[in-house]
PDB file of C-alpha atoms and ligand atoms in Angstrom:
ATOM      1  CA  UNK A   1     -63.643 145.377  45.004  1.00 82.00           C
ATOM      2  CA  UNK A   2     -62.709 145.080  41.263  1.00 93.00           C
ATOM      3  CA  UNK A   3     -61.915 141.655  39.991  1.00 97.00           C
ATOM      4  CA  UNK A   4     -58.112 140.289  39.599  1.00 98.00           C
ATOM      5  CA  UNK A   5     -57.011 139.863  36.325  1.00 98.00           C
ATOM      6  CA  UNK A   6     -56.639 135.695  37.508  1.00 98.00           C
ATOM      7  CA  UNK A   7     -60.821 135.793  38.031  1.00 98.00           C
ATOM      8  CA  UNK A   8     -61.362 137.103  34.507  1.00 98.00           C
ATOM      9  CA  UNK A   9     -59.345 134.470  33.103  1.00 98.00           C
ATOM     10  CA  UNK A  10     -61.636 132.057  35.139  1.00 98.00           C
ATOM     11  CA  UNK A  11     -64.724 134.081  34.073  1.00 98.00           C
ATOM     12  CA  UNK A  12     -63.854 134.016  30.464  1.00 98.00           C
ATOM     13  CA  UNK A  13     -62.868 130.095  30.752  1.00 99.00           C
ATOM     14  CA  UNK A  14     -66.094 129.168  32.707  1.00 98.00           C
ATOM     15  CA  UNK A  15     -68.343 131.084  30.317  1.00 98.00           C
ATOM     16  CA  UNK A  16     -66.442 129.648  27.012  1.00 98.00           C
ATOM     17  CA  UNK A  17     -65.211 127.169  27.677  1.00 98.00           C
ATOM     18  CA  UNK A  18     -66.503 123.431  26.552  1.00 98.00           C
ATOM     19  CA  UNK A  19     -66.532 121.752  30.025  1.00 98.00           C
ATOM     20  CA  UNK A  20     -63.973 118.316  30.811  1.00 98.00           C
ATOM     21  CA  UNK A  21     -62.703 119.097  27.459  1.00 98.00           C
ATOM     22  CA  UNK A  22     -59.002 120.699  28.095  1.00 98.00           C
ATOM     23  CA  UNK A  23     -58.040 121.750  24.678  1.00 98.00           C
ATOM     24  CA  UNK A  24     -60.753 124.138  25.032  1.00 98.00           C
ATOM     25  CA  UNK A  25     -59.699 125.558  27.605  1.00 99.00           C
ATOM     26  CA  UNK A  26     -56.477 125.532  27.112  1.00 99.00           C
ATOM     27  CA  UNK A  27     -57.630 127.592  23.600  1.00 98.00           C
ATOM     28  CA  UNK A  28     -59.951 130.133  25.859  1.00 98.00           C
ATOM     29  CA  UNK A  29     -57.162 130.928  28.041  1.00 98.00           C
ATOM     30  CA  UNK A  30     -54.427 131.240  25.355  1.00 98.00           C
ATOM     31  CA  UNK A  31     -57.126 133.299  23.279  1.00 98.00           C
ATOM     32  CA  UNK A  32     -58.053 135.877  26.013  1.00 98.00           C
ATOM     33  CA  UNK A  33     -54.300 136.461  26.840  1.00 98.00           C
ATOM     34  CA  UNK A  34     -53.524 137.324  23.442  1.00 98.00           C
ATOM     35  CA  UNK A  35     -56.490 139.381  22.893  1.00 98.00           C
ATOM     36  CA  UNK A  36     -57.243 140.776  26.358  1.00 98.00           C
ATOM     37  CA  UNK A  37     -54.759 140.816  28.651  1.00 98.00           C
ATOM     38  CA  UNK A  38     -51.043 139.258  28.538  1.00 98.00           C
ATOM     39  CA  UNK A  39     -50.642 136.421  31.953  1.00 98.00           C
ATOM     40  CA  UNK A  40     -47.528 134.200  32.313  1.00 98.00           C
ATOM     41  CA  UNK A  41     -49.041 130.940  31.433  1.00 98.00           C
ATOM     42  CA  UNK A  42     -46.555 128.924  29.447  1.00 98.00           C
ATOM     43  CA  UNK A  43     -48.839 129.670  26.283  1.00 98.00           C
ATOM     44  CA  UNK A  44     -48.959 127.842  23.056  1.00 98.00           C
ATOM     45  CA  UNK A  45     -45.608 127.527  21.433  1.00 98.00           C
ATOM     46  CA  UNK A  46     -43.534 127.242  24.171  1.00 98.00           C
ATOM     47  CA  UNK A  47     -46.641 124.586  25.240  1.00 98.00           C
ATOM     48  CA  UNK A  48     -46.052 122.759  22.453  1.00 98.00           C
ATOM     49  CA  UNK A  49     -42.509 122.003  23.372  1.00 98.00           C
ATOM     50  CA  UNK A  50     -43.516 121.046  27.391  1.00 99.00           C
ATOM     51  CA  UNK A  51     -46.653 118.690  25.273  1.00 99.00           C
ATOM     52  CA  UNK A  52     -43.239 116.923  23.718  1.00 98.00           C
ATOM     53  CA  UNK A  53     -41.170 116.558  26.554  1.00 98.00           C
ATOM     54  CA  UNK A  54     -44.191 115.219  28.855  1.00 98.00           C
ATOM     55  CA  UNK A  55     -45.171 112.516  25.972  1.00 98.00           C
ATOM     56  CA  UNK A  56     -40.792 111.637  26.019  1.00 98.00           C
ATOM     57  CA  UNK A  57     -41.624 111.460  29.959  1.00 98.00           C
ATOM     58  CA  UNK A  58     -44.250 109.453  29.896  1.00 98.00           C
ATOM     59  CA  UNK A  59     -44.413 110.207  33.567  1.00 98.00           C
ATOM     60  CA  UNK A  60     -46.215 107.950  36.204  1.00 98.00           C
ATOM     61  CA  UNK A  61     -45.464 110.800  38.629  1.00 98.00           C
ATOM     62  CA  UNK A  62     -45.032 114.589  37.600  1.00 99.00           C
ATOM     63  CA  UNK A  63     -44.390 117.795  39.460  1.00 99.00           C
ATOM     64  CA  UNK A  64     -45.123 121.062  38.695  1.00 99.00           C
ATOM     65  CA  UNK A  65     -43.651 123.959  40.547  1.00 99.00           C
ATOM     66  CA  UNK A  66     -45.544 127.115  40.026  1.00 99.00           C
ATOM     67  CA  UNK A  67     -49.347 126.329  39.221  1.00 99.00           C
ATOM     68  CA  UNK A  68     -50.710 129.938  38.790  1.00 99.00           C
ATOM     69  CA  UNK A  69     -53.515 129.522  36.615  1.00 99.00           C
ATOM     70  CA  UNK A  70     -53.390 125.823  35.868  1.00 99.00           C
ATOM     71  CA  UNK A  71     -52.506 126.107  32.449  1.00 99.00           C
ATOM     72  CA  UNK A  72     -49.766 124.073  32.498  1.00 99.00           C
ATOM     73  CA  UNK A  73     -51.094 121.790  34.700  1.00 99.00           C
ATOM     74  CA  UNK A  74     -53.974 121.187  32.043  1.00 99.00           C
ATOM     75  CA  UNK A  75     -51.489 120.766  29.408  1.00 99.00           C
ATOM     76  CA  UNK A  76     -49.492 118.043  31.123  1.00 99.00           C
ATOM     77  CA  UNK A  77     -52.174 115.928  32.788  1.00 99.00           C
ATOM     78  CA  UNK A  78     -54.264 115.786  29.205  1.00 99.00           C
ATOM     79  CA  UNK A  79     -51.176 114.179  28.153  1.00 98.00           C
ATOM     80  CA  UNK A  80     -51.210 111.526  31.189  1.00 98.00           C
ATOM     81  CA  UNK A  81     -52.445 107.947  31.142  1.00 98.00           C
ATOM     82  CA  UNK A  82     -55.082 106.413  33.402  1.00 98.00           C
ATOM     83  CA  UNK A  83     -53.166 106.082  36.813  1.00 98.00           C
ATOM     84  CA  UNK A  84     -50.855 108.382  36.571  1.00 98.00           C
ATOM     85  CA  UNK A  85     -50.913 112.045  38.354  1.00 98.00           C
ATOM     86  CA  UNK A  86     -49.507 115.729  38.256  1.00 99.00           C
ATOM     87  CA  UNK A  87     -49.110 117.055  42.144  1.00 99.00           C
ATOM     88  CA  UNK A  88     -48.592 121.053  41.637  1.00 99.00           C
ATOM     89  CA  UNK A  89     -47.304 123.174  44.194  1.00 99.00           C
ATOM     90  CA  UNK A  90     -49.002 126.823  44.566  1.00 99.00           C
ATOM     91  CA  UNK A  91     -48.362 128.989  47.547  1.00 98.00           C
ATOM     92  CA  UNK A  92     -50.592 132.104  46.961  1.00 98.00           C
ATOM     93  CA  UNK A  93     -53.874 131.013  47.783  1.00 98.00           C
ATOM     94  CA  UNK A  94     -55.905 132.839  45.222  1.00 98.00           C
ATOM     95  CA  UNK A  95     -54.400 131.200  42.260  1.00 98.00           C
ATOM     96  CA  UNK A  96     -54.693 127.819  43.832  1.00 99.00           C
ATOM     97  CA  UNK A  97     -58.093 128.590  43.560  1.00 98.00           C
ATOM     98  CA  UNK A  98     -58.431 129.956  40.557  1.00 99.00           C
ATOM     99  CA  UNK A  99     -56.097 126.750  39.430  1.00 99.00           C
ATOM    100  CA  UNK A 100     -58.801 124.570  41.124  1.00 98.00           C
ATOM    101  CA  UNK A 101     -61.597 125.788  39.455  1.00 99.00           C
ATOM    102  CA  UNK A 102     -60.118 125.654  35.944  1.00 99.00           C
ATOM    103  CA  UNK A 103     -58.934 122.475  36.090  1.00 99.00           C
ATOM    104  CA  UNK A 104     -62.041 121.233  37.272  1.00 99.00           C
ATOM    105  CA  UNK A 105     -63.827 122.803  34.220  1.00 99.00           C
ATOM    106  CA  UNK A 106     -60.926 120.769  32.128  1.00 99.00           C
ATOM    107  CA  UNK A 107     -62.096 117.758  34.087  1.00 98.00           C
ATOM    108  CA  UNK A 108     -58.939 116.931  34.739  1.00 98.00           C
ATOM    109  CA  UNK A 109     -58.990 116.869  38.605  1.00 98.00           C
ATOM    110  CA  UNK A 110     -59.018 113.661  39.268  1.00 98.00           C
ATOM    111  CA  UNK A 111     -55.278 113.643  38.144  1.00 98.00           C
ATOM    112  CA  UNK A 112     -54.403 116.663  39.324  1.00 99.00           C
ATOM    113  CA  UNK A 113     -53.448 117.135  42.835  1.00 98.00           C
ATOM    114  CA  UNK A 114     -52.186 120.814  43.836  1.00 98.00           C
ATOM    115  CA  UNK A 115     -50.622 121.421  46.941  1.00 98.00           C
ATOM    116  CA  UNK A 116     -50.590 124.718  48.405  1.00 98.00           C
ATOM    117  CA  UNK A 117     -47.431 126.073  50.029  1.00 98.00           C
ATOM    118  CA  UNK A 118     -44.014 127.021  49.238  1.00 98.00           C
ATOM    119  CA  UNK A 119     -42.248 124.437  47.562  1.00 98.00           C
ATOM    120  CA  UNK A 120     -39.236 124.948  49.917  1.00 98.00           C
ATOM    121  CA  UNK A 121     -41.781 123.138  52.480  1.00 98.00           C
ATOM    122  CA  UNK A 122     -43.655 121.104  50.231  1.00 98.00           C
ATOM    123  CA  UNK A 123     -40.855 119.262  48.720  1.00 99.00           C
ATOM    124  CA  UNK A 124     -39.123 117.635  51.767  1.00 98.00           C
ATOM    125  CA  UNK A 125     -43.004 116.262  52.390  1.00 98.00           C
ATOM    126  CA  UNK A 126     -43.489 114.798  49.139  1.00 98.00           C
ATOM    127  CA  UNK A 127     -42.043 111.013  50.445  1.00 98.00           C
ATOM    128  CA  UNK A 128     -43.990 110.884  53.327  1.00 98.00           C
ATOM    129  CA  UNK A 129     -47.141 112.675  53.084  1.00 98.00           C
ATOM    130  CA  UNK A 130     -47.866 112.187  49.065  1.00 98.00           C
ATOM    131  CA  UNK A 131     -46.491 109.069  48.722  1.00 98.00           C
ATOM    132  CA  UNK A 132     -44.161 109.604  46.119  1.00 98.00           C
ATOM    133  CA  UNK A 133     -41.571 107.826  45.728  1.00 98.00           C
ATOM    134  CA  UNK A 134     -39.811 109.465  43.036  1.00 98.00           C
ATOM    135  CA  UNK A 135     -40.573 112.115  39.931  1.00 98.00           C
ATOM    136  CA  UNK A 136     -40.655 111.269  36.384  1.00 98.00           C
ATOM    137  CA  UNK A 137     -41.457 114.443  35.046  1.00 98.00           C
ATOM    138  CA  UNK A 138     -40.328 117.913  36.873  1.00 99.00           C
ATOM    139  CA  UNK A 139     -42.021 121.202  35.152  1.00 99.00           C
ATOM    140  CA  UNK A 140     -40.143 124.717  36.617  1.00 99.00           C
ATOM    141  CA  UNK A 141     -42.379 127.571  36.458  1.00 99.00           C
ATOM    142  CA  UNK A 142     -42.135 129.450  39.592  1.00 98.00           C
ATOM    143  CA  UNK A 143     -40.321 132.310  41.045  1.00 98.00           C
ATOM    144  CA  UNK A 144     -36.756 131.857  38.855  1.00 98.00           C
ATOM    145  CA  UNK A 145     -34.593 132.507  41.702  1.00 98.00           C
ATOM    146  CA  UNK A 146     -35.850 129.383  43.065  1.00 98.00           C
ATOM    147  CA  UNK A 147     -35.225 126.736  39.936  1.00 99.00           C
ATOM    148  CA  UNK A 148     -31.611 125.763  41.063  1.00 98.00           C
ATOM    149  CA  UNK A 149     -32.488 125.801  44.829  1.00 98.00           C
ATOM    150  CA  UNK A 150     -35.980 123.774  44.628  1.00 99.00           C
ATOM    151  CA  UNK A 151     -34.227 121.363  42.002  1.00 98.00           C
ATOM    152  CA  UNK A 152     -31.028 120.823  44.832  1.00 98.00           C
ATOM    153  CA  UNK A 153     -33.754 119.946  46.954  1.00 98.00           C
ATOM    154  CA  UNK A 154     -35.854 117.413  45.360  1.00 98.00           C
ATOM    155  CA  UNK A 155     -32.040 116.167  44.441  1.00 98.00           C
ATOM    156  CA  UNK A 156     -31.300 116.151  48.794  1.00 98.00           C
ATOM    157  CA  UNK A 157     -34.900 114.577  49.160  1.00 98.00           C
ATOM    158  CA  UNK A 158     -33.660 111.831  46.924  1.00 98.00           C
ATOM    159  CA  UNK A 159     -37.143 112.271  44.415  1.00 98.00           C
ATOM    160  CA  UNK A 160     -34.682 112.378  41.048  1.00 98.00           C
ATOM    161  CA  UNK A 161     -33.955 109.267  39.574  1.00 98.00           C
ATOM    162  CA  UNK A 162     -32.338 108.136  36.896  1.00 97.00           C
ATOM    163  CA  UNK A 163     -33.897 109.216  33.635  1.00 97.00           C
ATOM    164  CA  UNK A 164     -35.652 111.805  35.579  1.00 98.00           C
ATOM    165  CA  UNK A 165     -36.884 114.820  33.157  1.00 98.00           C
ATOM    166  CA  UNK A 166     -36.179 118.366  34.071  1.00 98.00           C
ATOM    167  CA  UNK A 167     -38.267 120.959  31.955  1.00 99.00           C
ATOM    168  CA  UNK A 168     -37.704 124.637  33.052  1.00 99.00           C
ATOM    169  CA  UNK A 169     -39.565 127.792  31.598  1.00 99.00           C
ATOM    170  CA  UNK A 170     -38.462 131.302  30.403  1.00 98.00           C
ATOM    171  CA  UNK A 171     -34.816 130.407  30.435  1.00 98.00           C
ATOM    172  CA  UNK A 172     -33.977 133.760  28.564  1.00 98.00           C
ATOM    173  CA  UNK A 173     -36.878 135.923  29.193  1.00 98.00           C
ATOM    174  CA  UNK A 174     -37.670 136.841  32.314  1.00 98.00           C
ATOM    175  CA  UNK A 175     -34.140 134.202  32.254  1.00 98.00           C
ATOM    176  CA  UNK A 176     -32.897 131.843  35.396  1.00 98.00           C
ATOM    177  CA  UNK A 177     -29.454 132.574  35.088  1.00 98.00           C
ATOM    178  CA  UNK A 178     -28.206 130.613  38.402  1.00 98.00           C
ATOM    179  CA  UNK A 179     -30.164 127.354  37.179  1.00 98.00           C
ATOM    180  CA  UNK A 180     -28.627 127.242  33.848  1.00 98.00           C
ATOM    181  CA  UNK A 181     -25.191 127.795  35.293  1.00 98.00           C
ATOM    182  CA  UNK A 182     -26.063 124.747  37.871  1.00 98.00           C
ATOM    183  CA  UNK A 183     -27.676 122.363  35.673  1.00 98.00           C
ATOM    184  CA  UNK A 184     -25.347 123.002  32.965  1.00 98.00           C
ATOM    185  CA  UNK A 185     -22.152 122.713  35.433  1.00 98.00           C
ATOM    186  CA  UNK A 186     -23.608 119.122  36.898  1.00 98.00           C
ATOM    187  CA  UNK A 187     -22.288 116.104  35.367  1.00 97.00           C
ATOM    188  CA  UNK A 188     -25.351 114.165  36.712  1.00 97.00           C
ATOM    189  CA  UNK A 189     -27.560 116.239  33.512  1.00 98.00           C
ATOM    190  CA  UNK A 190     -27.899 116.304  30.372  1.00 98.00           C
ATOM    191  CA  UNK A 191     -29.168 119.770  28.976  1.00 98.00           C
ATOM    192  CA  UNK A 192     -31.013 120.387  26.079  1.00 98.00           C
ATOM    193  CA  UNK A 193     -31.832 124.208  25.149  1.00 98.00           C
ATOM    194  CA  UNK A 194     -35.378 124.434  22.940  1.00 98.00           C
ATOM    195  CA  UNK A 195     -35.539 128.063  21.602  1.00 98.00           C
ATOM    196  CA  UNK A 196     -39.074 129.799  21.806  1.00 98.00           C
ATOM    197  CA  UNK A 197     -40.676 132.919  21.890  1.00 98.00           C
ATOM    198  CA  UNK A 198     -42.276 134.353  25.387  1.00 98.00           C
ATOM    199  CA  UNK A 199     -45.895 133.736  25.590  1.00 98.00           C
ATOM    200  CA  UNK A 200     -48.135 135.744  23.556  1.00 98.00           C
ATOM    201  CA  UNK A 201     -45.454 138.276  22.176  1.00 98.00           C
ATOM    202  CA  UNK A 202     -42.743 138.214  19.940  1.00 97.00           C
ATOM    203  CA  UNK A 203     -40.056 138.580  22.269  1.00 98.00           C
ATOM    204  CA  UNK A 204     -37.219 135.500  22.472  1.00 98.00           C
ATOM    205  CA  UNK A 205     -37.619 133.133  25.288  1.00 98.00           C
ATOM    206  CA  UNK A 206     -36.486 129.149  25.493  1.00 98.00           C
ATOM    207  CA  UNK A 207     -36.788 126.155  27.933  1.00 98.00           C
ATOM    208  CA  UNK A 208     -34.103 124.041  28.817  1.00 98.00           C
ATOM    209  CA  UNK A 209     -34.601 120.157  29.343  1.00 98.00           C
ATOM    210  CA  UNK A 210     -31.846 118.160  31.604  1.00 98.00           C
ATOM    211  CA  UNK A 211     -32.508 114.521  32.238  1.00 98.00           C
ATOM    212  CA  UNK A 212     -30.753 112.732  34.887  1.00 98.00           C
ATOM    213  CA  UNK A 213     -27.855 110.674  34.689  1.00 97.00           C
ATOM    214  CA  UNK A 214     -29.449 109.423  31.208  1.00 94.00           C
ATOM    215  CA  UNK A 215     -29.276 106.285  29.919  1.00 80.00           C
ATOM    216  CA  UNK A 216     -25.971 104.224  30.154  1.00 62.00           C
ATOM    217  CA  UNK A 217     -26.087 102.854  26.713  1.00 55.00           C
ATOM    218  CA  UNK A 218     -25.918 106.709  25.323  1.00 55.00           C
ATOM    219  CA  UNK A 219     -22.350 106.168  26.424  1.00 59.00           C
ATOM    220  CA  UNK A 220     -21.556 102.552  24.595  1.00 65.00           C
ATOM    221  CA  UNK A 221     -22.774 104.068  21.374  1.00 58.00           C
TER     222      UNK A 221
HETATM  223  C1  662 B   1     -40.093 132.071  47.189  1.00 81.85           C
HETATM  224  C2  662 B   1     -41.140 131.005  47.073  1.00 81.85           C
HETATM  225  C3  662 B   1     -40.757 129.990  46.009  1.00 81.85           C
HETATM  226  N1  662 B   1     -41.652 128.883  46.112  1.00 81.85           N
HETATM  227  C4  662 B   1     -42.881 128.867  45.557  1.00 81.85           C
HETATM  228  N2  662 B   1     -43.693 127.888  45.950  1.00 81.85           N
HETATM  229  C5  662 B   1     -44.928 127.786  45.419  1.00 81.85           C
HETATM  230  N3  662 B   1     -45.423 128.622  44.486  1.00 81.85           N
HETATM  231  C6  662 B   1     -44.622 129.614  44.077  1.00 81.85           C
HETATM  232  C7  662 B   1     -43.328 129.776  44.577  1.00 81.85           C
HETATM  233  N4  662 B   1     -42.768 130.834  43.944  1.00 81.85           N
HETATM  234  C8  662 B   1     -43.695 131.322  43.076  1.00 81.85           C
HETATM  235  N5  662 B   1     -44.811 130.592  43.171  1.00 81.85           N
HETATM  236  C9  662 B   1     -46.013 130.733  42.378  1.00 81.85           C
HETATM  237  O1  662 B   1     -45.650 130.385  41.051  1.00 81.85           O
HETATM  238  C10 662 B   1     -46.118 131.374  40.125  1.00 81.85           C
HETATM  239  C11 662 B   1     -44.966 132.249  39.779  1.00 81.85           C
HETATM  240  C12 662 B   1     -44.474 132.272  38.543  1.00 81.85           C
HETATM  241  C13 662 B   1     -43.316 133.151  38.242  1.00 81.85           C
HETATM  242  N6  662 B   1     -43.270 133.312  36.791  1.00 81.85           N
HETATM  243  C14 662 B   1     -42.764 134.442  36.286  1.00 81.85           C
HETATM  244  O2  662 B   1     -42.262 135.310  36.989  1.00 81.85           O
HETATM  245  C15 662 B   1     -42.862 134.613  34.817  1.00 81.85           C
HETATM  246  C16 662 B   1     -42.741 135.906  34.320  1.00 81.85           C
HETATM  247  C17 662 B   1     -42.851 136.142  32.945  1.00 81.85           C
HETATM  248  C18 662 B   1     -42.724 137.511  32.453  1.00 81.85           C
HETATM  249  C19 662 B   1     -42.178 137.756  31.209  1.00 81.85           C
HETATM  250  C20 662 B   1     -42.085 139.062  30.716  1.00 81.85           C
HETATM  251  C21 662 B   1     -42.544 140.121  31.472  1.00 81.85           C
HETATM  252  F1  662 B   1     -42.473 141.378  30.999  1.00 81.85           F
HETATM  253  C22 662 B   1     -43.097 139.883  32.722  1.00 81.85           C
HETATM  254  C23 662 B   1     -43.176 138.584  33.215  1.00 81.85           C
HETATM  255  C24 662 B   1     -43.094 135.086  32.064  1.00 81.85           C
HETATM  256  C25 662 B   1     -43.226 133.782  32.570  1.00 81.85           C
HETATM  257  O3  662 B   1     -43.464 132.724  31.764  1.00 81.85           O
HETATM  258  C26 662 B   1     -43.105 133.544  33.938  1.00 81.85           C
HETATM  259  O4  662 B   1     -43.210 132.247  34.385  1.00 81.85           O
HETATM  260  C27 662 B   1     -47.168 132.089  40.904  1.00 81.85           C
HETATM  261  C28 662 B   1     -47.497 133.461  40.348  1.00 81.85           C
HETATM  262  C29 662 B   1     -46.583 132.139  42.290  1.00 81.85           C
HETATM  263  O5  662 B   1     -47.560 132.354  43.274  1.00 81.85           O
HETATM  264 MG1   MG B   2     -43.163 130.872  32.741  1.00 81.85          MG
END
């Protein structure tokens, strides 16, 4: 049986690759989708804004929804200090391994944990069984029906604090109308819009950031 396109990516990443160093791969990957053939990893400019919003985080705990590949995983947990961790939630079981491999290659495993399931059943467990206590750092990358559902959810399983980051992907293009109408209806966020271009084309895409009831002292000033 023929390869998926998910293996080539590994192939290509494995054989180019410059292994535990993650801008490399992060580079092979970005370069074989632009040359080969087009994935939906979060790619380069938009990655640049998630790099920006992960270093404002300066999580202690992040979650990813949607691991895919493990681009995006790479990208965050290269940004993470010593102690710190990225769990990522993948439910098809091919591109958790494909995820697994590549990350390992980035060397980043040790920080990266990703669990495999839907997040629907994943989230409610992340108290008890992962020990988390709550998120610092949210990244929303999965199906985009389920943004405003999964993020009432981790809101119901009491893992948003205050200050807690929101970053969502492809707002616009393929677009997650519900969320923006929810996030941007709920007092409890603050939404920021960051204006992009879908990965690896030239087609108009943006991510939206809402933080948490953010800081009091934004209102005294
Ligand atoms: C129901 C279970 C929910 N719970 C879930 N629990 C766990 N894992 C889940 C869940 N739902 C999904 N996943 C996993 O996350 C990944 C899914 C990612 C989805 N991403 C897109 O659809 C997209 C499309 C385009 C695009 C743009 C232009 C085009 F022309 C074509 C495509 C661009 C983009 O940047 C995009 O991120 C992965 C494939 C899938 O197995
Ligand atoms: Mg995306």
């Amino acid at each position: 049986m023929d390869q998926s396109k998910e293996q080539r990516i590994l192939n290509s990443v494995s054989y180019n690759a410059v292994k535990g160093d993650p801008e490399s791969v992060i580079n092979c990957i970005d370069k074989y989708c632009s040359q080969y053939e087009w994935a939906m990893n979060v790619g380069d400019e938009k990655g640049t804004i998630l790099d920006k919003v992960v270093e404002e985080a300066d999580p202690s705990v992040a979650l990813e929804l949607g691991t895919y590949c493990g681009y995006s995983a790479i990208r965050i947990a290269r940004l993470l200090k010593p102690n710190t961790r990225l769990l990522t939630i993948e439910f098809n079981p091919e591109f958790a391994s494909i995820a697994k491999e590549i990350i390992e290659i980035a060397g980043l495993s040790e920080k990266v944990t990703i669990l495999e399931g839907h997040s629907e059943d994943i989230i409610p467990q992340l108290k008890k069984k992962y020990e988390v206590e709550t998120l610092d750092f949210v990244f929303l990358d999965h199906w985009k029906e389920r943004y405003a559902p999964d993020t009432i959810l981790l809101e119901e399983c009491g893992l948003l604090r205050k200050g807690s980051i929101l970053l969502a992907d492809n707002i616009i293009y393929p677009g997650a109308p519900e969320f923006i109408k929810y996030i941007r209806s709920n007092k409890r966020f603050e939404c920021t819009s960051y204006p992009s271009h879908l990965e690896y084309m030239k087609v108009e895409d943006a991510m939206e950031k809402a933080v948490k009831d953010p800081g009091a002292a934004a209102m005294l000033f």
